CSV table of C-alpha atoms in Angstrom, one decimal:
chain,number,residue,atom,x,y,z
G,20,MET,CA,-95.3,118.1,111.8
G,21,ASN,CA,-94.2,115.9,108.6
G,22,TRP,CA,-93.4,112.4,109.9
G,23,LYS,CA,-92.6,111.1,106.6
G,24,LYS,CA,-90.4,113.4,105.9
G,25,ILE,CA,-88.4,113.1,109.2
G,26,GLY,CA,-87.7,109.6,108.7
G,27,LYS,CA,-86.7,110.2,105.3
G,28,ALA,CA,-84.3,113.0,106.7
G,29,LEU,CA,-82.8,110.4,109.3
G,30,LEU,CA,-82.4,107.3,107.4
G,31,PHE,CA,-81.3,109.1,104.2
G,32,PRO,CA,-79.3,112.2,105.4
G,33,HIS,CA,-76.8,113.9,102.7
G,34,ILE,CA,-73.5,112.0,101.9
G,35,ALA,CA,-71.7,115.2,103.5
G,36,VAL,CA,-73.5,114.3,106.9
G,37,MET,CA,-72.8,110.4,106.9
G,38,ILE,CA,-68.8,111.0,106.0
G,39,ILE,CA,-68.7,113.2,108.7
G,40,LEU,CA,-70.7,110.8,111.0
G,41,ILE,CA,-67.8,108.6,110.2
G,42,PRO,CA,-64.9,109.8,112.5
G,43,ILE,CA,-67.0,111.6,114.8
G,44,ALA,CA,-69.1,108.2,116.0
G,45,THR,CA,-66.1,106.2,115.7
G,46,ALA,CA,-63.9,108.5,117.7
G,47,PHE,CA,-67.1,108.8,120.6
G,48,LEU,CA,-67.0,104.8,120.6
G,49,VAL,CA,-63.4,104.5,121.3
G,50,TYR,CA,-63.4,107.3,123.7
G,51,SER,CA,-66.3,105.5,125.8
G,52,MET,CA,-64.7,101.9,125.3
G,53,VAL,CA,-61.3,103.2,126.6
G,54,PHE,CA,-62.3,105.4,129.2
G,55,LEU,CA,-65.6,105.7,130.3
G,56,GLY,CA,-67.9,102.1,131.6
G,57,THR,CA,-70.4,100.5,129.8
G,58,GLU,CA,-72.9,102.1,131.9
G,59,SER,CA,-72.3,105.8,131.4
G,60,PRO,CA,-74.6,108.1,129.7
G,61,VAL,CA,-72.2,109.1,127.7
G,62,ALA,CA,-71.2,105.3,126.5
G,63,ILE,CA,-74.7,105.1,125.8
G,64,ILE,CA,-75.0,108.0,123.7
G,65,SER,CA,-71.8,106.7,121.6
G,66,TYR,CA,-73.3,103.0,121.1
G,67,VAL,CA,-76.2,104.7,119.8
G,68,LEU,CA,-74.5,107.1,117.6
G,69,ALA,CA,-72.4,104.4,116.4
G,70,ALA,CA,-75.7,102.2,115.5
G,71,TYR,CA,-77.3,105.1,113.6
G,72,THR,CA,-74.3,105.9,111.2
G,73,LEU,CA,-74.0,101.9,110.6
G,74,THR,CA,-77.5,102.0,109.8
G,75,VAL,CA,-77.8,105.0,107.6
G,76,TRP,CA,-74.7,103.6,105.6
G,77,CYS,CA,-76.5,100.0,105.4
G,78,VAL,CA,-79.4,101.9,103.6
G,79,LYS,CA,-77.1,103.7,101.5
G,80,ILE,CA,-75.4,100.4,100.4
G,81,PRO,CA,-77.9,99.7,96.9
G,82,HIS,CA,-77.3,103.4,96.0
G,83,LEU,CA,-73.5,103.1,96.2
G,84,ILE,CA,-73.6,99.6,94.5
G,85,LYS,CA,-76.0,101.7,91.7
G,86,PHE,CA,-73.1,104.8,92.1
G,87,PHE,CA,-69.8,103.0,91.3
G,88,LYS,CA,-71.1,100.9,88.8
G,89,LYS,CA,-72.2,104.1,86.7
G,90,PHE,CA,-68.9,105.1,87.8
G,91,LYS,CA,-66.9,102.6,86.5
G,92,ASN,CA,-68.8,102.4,83.0
G,93,GLU,CA,-68.4,106.1,82.8
G,94,ASN,CA,-64.8,107.0,83.9
G,95,LYS,CA,-61.9,106.3,81.6
G,96,TYR,CA,-59.6,105.8,84.2
G,97,ALA,CA,-61.7,103.3,85.6
G,98,ARG,CA,-62.3,101.7,82.5
G,99,LEU,CA,-58.3,101.6,81.8
G,100,TRP,CA,-58.3,99.5,85.5
G,101,GLN,CA,-60.9,97.3,84.5
G,102,ASP,CA,-59.8,96.7,81.0
G,103,ASP,CA,-56.1,96.5,81.7
G,104,THR,CA,-55.1,93.7,83.2
G,105,ARG,CA,-51.3,94.0,83.5
G,106,LEU,CA,-51.9,97.5,84.5
G,107,ARG,CA,-53.9,96.3,87.5
G,108,ILE,CA,-51.5,93.3,88.2
G,109,LYS,CA,-48.4,95.7,88.7
G,110,LEU,CA,-50.0,98.4,90.4
G,111,THR,CA,-50.9,95.7,93.1
G,112,LEU,CA,-48.2,93.8,93.0
G,113,TYR,CA,-46.3,97.3,93.6
G,114,GLY,CA,-48.5,98.4,96.2
G,115,SER,CA,-48.2,94.9,98.1
G,116,LEU,CA,-44.6,95.4,98.0
G,117,LEU,CA,-44.2,98.5,99.5
G,118,TRP,CA,-46.6,97.7,102.2
G,119,ASN,CA,-44.9,94.1,102.8
G,120,ALA,CA,-41.3,96.2,103.2
G,121,ALA,CA,-43.1,99.2,105.2
G,122,TYR,CA,-44.4,96.6,107.4
G,123,GLY,CA,-41.3,94.6,107.7
G,124,ILE,CA,-39.2,97.6,108.4
G,125,PHE,CA,-41.5,98.3,111.2
G,126,GLN,CA,-41.5,95.2,112.7
G,127,LEU,CA,-37.4,95.6,112.7
G,128,TRP,CA,-37.8,98.4,114.5
G,129,LEU,CA,-40.0,97.5,116.8
G,130,GLY,CA,-37.5,94.8,117.6
G,131,ILE,CA,-34.6,97.3,117.9
G,132,TYR,CA,-36.6,99.3,120.1
G,133,HIS,CA,-37.8,96.6,122.3
G,134,ASN,CA,-34.5,94.8,121.8
G,135,THR,CA,-36.3,91.8,121.7
G,136,PHE,CA,-36.0,88.6,118.9
G,137,TRP,CA,-39.7,88.4,118.3
G,138,TYR,CA,-40.4,91.3,116.7
G,139,PHE,CA,-37.1,91.1,114.6
G,140,SER,CA,-37.6,87.8,113.2
G,141,PHE,CA,-41.3,88.7,111.9
G,142,GLY,CA,-39.7,92.0,110.4
G,143,ILE,CA,-37.0,89.7,108.7
G,144,TYR,CA,-39.9,87.8,107.7
G,145,TYR,CA,-42.3,90.2,106.0
G,146,LEU,CA,-39.0,91.6,104.1
G,147,CYS,CA,-38.6,88.3,102.7
G,148,LEU,CA,-41.7,88.3,101.3
G,149,ALA,CA,-41.1,92.1,100.0
G,150,VAL,CA,-38.1,90.9,98.1
G,151,MET,CA,-40.0,88.3,96.9
G,152,ARG,CA,-42.6,90.4,95.5
G,153,LEU,CA,-39.8,92.5,94.0
G,154,PHE,CA,-38.5,89.4,92.4
G,155,LEU,CA,-42.3,88.8,91.1
G,156,ALA,CA,-42.5,92.8,90.2
G,157,TYR,CA,-39.5,92.4,88.1
G,158,HIS,CA,-40.7,90.1,85.6
G,159,VAL,CA,-44.2,92.1,85.2
G,160,LYS,CA,-42.5,94.9,84.3
G,161,LYS,CA,-40.8,93.4,81.5
G,162,TYR,CA,-43.6,90.9,80.3
G,163,ALA,CA,-47.1,91.0,80.1
G,164,PRO,CA,-48.8,87.8,81.9
G,165,GLY,CA,-48.3,84.6,80.3
G,166,GLU,CA,-46.1,85.8,77.4
G,167,ASN,CA,-43.1,84.0,78.9
G,168,MET,CA,-44.3,81.1,80.3
G,169,ARG,CA,-41.3,79.0,80.9
G,170,LEU,CA,-39.6,81.9,82.9
G,171,GLU,CA,-42.8,82.2,85.1
G,172,LEU,CA,-43.0,78.7,85.6
G,173,ILE,CA,-39.2,78.8,86.8
G,174,LYS,CA,-39.9,81.6,89.0
G,175,TYR,CA,-43.3,80.5,90.2
G,176,ARG,CA,-41.2,77.4,91.6
G,177,ALA,CA,-38.1,79.4,93.2
G,178,CYS,CA,-41.2,81.0,95.1
G,179,GLY,CA,-42.2,77.6,96.7
G,180,CYS,CA,-38.5,76.8,97.5
G,181,VAL,CA,-37.9,79.9,99.0
G,182,PHE,CA,-41.4,79.3,101.2
G,183,LEU,CA,-40.2,76.2,102.2
G,184,VAL,CA,-37.0,77.8,103.5
G,185,MET,CA,-39.0,80.4,105.0
G,186,ASN,CA,-41.4,78.4,106.8
G,187,MET,CA,-38.3,76.5,108.2
G,188,ALA,CA,-37.4,80.0,110.1
G,189,LEU,CA,-41.1,80.4,111.2
G,190,ALA,CA,-41.4,77.0,112.8
G,191,LEU,CA,-38.3,78.0,114.9
G,192,ILE,CA,-39.9,81.1,115.9
G,193,ILE,CA,-43.0,79.7,117.0
G,194,PHE,CA,-41.4,77.0,119.0
G,195,PHE,CA,-39.3,79.3,120.6
G,196,MET,CA,-42.3,81.4,121.4
G,197,LEU,CA,-43.9,78.5,122.9
G,198,TYR,CA,-41.0,77.9,124.7
G,199,TRP,CA,-39.8,80.5,126.4
G,200,ASN,CA,-44.0,82.1,126.8
G,201,LYS,CA,-43.4,85.1,124.3
G,202,THR,CA,-46.8,86.9,123.5
G,203,PHE,CA,-47.4,90.1,121.8
G,204,THR,CA,-49.4,92.4,124.0
G,205,HIS,CA,-51.4,95.7,122.6
G,206,HIS,CA,-54.1,97.6,123.8
G,207,MET,CA,-57.3,95.6,123.7
G,208,ILE,CA,-58.4,98.3,120.8
G,209,THR,CA,-55.4,97.4,118.9
G,210,THR,CA,-55.6,94.2,119.1
G,211,ILE,CA,-59.6,94.3,117.7
G,212,ALA,CA,-58.3,96.4,114.8
G,213,MET,CA,-55.8,93.9,114.0
G,214,ALA,CA,-58.6,91.2,114.5
G,215,ALA,CA,-60.4,92.8,112.0
G,216,TYR,CA,-57.6,93.3,109.4
G,217,THR,CA,-56.0,89.8,109.9
G,218,PHE,CA,-59.2,88.2,109.0
G,219,MET,CA,-60.0,90.8,106.2
G,220,SER,CA,-56.7,89.9,104.8
G,221,PHE,CA,-57.1,85.9,105.1
G,222,THR,CA,-60.4,86.4,103.5
G,223,MET,CA,-59.1,88.5,100.5
G,224,ALA,CA,-56.2,86.4,99.9
G,225,ILE,CA,-58.1,83.1,99.9
G,226,ILE,CA,-60.8,85.4,96.8
G,227,ASN,CA,-57.9,86.4,95.0
G,228,ILE,CA,-56.3,83.1,94.5
G,229,ILE,CA,-59.0,81.9,93.4
G,230,LYS,CA,-60.2,85.0,91.4
G,231,TYR,CA,-56.9,85.7,89.5
G,232,LYS,CA,-56.9,81.9,88.3
G,233,LYS,CA,-58.6,82.7,85.6
G,234,TYR,CA,-55.0,84.5,83.9
G,235,ASN,CA,-53.4,81.5,84.1
G,236,SER,CA,-50.3,83.0,85.0
G,237,PRO,CA,-47.8,81.4,87.3
G,238,VAL,CA,-46.4,84.9,88.6
G,239,ILE,CA,-49.6,86.3,89.8
G,240,SER,CA,-50.5,82.9,91.7
G,241,ALA,CA,-47.1,83.2,93.2
G,242,SER,CA,-48.2,86.9,94.2
G,243,LYS,CA,-51.5,85.8,95.5
G,244,ALA,CA,-49.6,83.0,97.3
G,245,ILE,CA,-47.0,85.6,99.3
G,246,SER,CA,-50.5,87.2,100.1
G,247,PHE,CA,-51.7,84.3,101.4
G,248,ALA,CA,-48.5,83.2,103.9
G,249,ALA,CA,-48.2,87.2,105.3
G,250,ALA,CA,-52.1,86.6,106.3
G,251,CYS,CA,-51.3,83.3,107.8
G,252,VAL,CA,-48.4,84.8,109.6
G,253,SER,CA,-50.5,87.7,110.9
G,254,MET,CA,-52.8,85.0,112.4
G,255,VAL,CA,-50.0,83.3,114.5
G,256,THR,CA,-49.4,87.1,116.0
G,257,LEU,CA,-53.1,87.7,116.3
G,258,THR,CA,-53.6,84.2,118.3
G,259,SER,CA,-50.4,85.5,120.5
G,260,THR,CA,-51.9,88.9,121.0
G,261,MET,CA,-55.6,88.3,121.8
G,262,LEU,CA,-54.8,84.9,124.4
G,263,THR,CA,-52.4,87.9,126.3
G,264,VAL,CA,-55.3,90.8,126.0
G,265,PHE,CA,-58.2,88.9,126.3
G,266,SER,CA,-57.4,86.2,129.0
G,267,ASP,CA,-59.4,86.4,132.0
G,268,GLY,CA,-57.6,83.7,134.2
G,269,THR,CA,-60.1,80.9,133.3
G,270,MET,CA,-57.0,79.5,130.4
G,271,ASP,CA,-54.0,77.8,132.3
G,272,ALA,CA,-50.7,78.4,130.7
G,273,PHE,CA,-50.5,75.1,129.4
G,274,SER,CA,-53.8,75.4,127.5
G,275,GLN,CA,-52.5,79.0,125.7
G,276,LYS,CA,-49.8,77.3,124.9
G,277,LEU,CA,-52.2,74.3,123.2
G,278,MET,CA,-53.9,76.9,121.9
G,279,LEU,CA,-51.1,79.1,120.1
G,280,GLY,CA,-49.3,75.9,119.2
G,281,GLY,CA,-52.4,74.3,117.4
G,282,VAL,CA,-52.7,77.4,115.2
G,283,GLY,CA,-49.0,77.7,114.7
G,284,ILE,CA,-48.5,74.2,113.2
G,285,ALA,CA,-51.5,74.4,111.4
G,286,VAL,CA,-50.0,77.8,109.3
G,287,TRP,CA,-47.1,76.0,108.7
G,288,LEU,CA,-48.5,73.2,107.7
G,289,LEU,CA,-50.7,75.2,105.2
G,290,VAL,CA,-47.5,78.0,104.0
G,291,VAL,CA,-45.7,74.2,103.8
G,292,PHE,CA,-48.3,72.4,101.8
G,293,MET,CA,-48.9,75.5,99.7
G,294,ALA,CA,-44.9,76.0,98.8
G,295,ALA,CA,-44.8,71.6,97.9
G,296,ALA,CA,-47.7,72.4,95.5
G,297,MET,CA,-46.1,75.2,93.9
G,298,ILE,CA,-42.9,73.1,93.4
G,299,PHE,CA,-44.5,70.1,92.5
G,300,ARG,CA,-47.3,72.0,89.8
G,301,GLY,CA,-44.2,74.4,88.4
G,302,THR,CA,-41.7,71.1,87.8
G,303,LYS,CA,-44.4,69.5,86.1
G,304,LYS,CA,-45.6,72.3,83.7
G,305,LEU,CA,-41.4,72.8,83.1
G,306,THR,CA,-41.1,69.2,82.3
G,307,ASP,CA,-44.5,69.0,80.0
G,308,GLU,CA,-43.1,71.8,78.0
G,309,VAL,CA,-39.5,70.5,77.7
G,310,GLN,CA,-41.4,67.1,76.4
G,311,ASN,CA,-44.0,69.0,73.9
G,312,GLY,CA,-41.2,71.3,73.0
């Protein structure tokens, strides 16, 4: 028996096998976590399968990086995406616009279905973010980044002003959430997925703010600020949900309110600081343009 060949086949299975393993291992793991105990033989098998799937994909990472680098350099559409900054910004902006609008409408539907102020208020908040993105997308459609700097600065400052108004509404939402002790309740699996999405969104928002700063375009900066604000609001809802779902009785109601209030105030101050910085920076650059013009 050729153990080396068997080991290689196990660590480097065909890509089709690796792709098939993802949904099977995920479904098996979720089923075990929801319906079976941790000591069940079936649950143990699901953990082993999930660990194996993760391992073979990690081993494959260097080959995947090499493949995507080759694809990026040789495929004309990938090169177009890489070289055309305006196209990349337009597509990401419209994609984010559709996502914010869809998520806002979904929250509104939850508010109507459950007859609750909380989902309805967050739906309005996300729809306002979508309207701001539409405001910026219209500019990108007419002008390339940096082509009309004065108009970009005006829209950049306007977004900062809108953030301040929206954040006043967010402060009221957080206040009433604490006052009435309202929280979001979801299934544990849904909560874990929410946590993964929220932290990924928060991380990507920070990376994109730094990454796109080199283009010196206020409209692009405003778009990334909107993504950052959306990630911050998601952090508030995630905190509220996790305090409810993972509560084991060791934390009393006052401590839960204290933690939720701390996260809410931190998010509120962060967005206020960002909005104030946008207004100050936009006004200063507009003033400099008038003086130098």
